[in-house]
């Protein structure tokens, strides 16, 4: 039987995750370890190889790995994101990605190391061991390969797989520089209402009236959010598992559709999604939009009425209009006493 192909993995154990680069995610550690593994290497074997290479067995443990995962290849330019590896199934994603993206032959990981706490409550950190680790050779460590190859199991999760622990203390080796991007594109609720749903200003009513005259049903802010999310929803795989209740499972996949990056349950009937945005913002998230396209139903029926342009006039129809300048009722900004007073002062 032919032996499994071996390849090198660069394991960073210091530094942080930098997202502000042209290629996306980049690890700042300049001196990574070289670990030789195969496609049958297990998660525990990889952890043991890293700790053995560093000489930190018994003093440190690996809480998780961050994988610099390639997501797109455009004109020989590779874009990367961050994928959390916690178990054997997550590690298989790295193996599949290596086969899917032959342009990236050497995967990169960032190990988050934490102290091992003894039974007495103290840390087993050994300064002598750490000093030896600093002077260890750069010869690649070889991890054992006792686990057979298997396809990754897609699990139902309530959050994206790109889930970096943002509660890390300053003493940890890994510090996230900025929050990960939201699973929803451009959905700031404040932006939907700014200068639009405020019916106290005379100009807002005019803008809404002009938009209704052109046949628009929803605010322009909402339409832009929906269009942006529709572009992302094209990379999703939708499965119907309860036709009566309009419930689906949506798998986020890479642009090539080779493997899943996370699975979400969507209920169009109850207007909920595991990502939380559907029920929080009261209009379809990107996963719900994928389900609408799958079912060939319009997404407009799942948008709350507050986003409709007509809600501007229905908010309080009997309320007197206020001046856009002094905010007092009974006049407009053209006939505002403050404007008249300032003009008279100017003549003097």
JSON list of C-alpha atoms in Angstrom, two decimals, residues 158-164 178-188 228-229 232 274-278 285-287:
[
{"chain": "A", "resi": 158, "resn": "UNK", "atom": "CA", "xyz": [-25.63, 29.10, 15.34]},
{"chain": "A", "resi": 159, "resn": "UNK", "atom": "CA", "xyz": [-22.73, 31.23, 14.18]},
{"chain": "A", "resi": 160, "resn": "UNK", "atom": "CA", "xyz": [-20.28, 31.29, 11.26]},
{"chain": "A", "resi": 161, "resn": "UNK", "atom": "CA", "xyz": [-17.28, 28.99, 11.31]},
{"chain": "A", "resi": 162, "resn": "UNK", "atom": "CA", "xyz": [-15.04, 32.06, 11.22]},
{"chain": "A", "resi": 163, "resn": "UNK", "atom": "CA", "xyz": [-15.58, 32.40, 14.98]},
{"chain": "A", "resi": 164, "resn": "UNK", "atom": "CA", "xyz": [-12.45, 33.88, 16.53]},
{"chain": "A", "resi": 178, "resn": "UNK", "atom": "CA", "xyz": [-10.40, 43.86, 14.68]},
{"chain": "A", "resi": 179, "resn": "UNK", "atom": "CA", "xyz": [-13.77, 42.20, 14.76]},
{"chain": "A", "resi": 180, "resn": "UNK", "atom": "CA", "xyz": [-14.60, 39.68, 12.08]},
{"chain": "A", "resi": 181, "resn": "UNK", "atom": "CA", "xyz": [-16.94, 40.74, 9.32]},
{"chain": "A", "resi": 182, "resn": "UNK", "atom": "CA", "xyz": [-20.63, 40.18, 10.03]},
{"chain": "A", "resi": 183, "resn": "UNK", "atom": "CA", "xyz": [-22.41, 37.40, 8.24]},
{"chain": "A", "resi": 184, "resn": "UNK", "atom": "CA", "xyz": [-24.76, 40.05, 6.91]},
{"chain": "A", "resi": 185, "resn": "UNK", "atom": "CA", "xyz": [-23.56, 42.70, 4.46]},
{"chain": "A", "resi": 186, "resn": "UNK", "atom": "CA", "xyz": [-24.50, 46.32, 5.07]},
{"chain": "A", "resi": 187, "resn": "UNK", "atom": "CA", "xyz": [-27.38, 45.86, 7.48]},
{"chain": "A", "resi": 188, "resn": "UNK", "atom": "CA", "xyz": [-26.86, 48.69, 9.94]},
{"chain": "A", "resi": 228, "resn": "UNK", "atom": "CA", "xyz": [-25.73, 43.14, -1.42]},
{"chain": "A", "resi": 229, "resn": "UNK", "atom": "CA", "xyz": [-27.00, 40.07, 0.43]},
{"chain": "A", "resi": 232, "resn": "UNK", "atom": "CA", "xyz": [-23.57, 36.55, -1.24]},
{"chain": "A", "resi": 274, "resn": "UNK", "atom": "CA", "xyz": [-29.69, 30.79, 13.22]},
{"chain": "A", "resi": 275, "resn": "UNK", "atom": "CA", "xyz": [-27.55, 33.80, 12.32]},
{"chain": "A", "resi": 276, "resn": "UNK", "atom": "CA", "xyz": [-29.97, 36.01, 14.27]},
{"chain": "A", "resi": 277, "resn": "UNK", "atom": "CA", "xyz": [-30.24, 38.85, 11.75]},
{"chain": "A", "resi": 278, "resn": "UNK", "atom": "CA", "xyz": [-33.60, 37.84, 10.23]},
{"chain": "A", "resi": 285, "resn": "UNK", "atom": "CA", "xyz": [-30.89, 37.95, 5.88]},
{"chain": "A", "resi": 286, "resn": "UNK", "atom": "CA", "xyz": [-28.67, 36.44, 3.19]},
{"chain": "A", "resi": 287, "resn": "UNK", "atom": "CA", "xyz": [-29.64, 32.90, 4.25]}
]
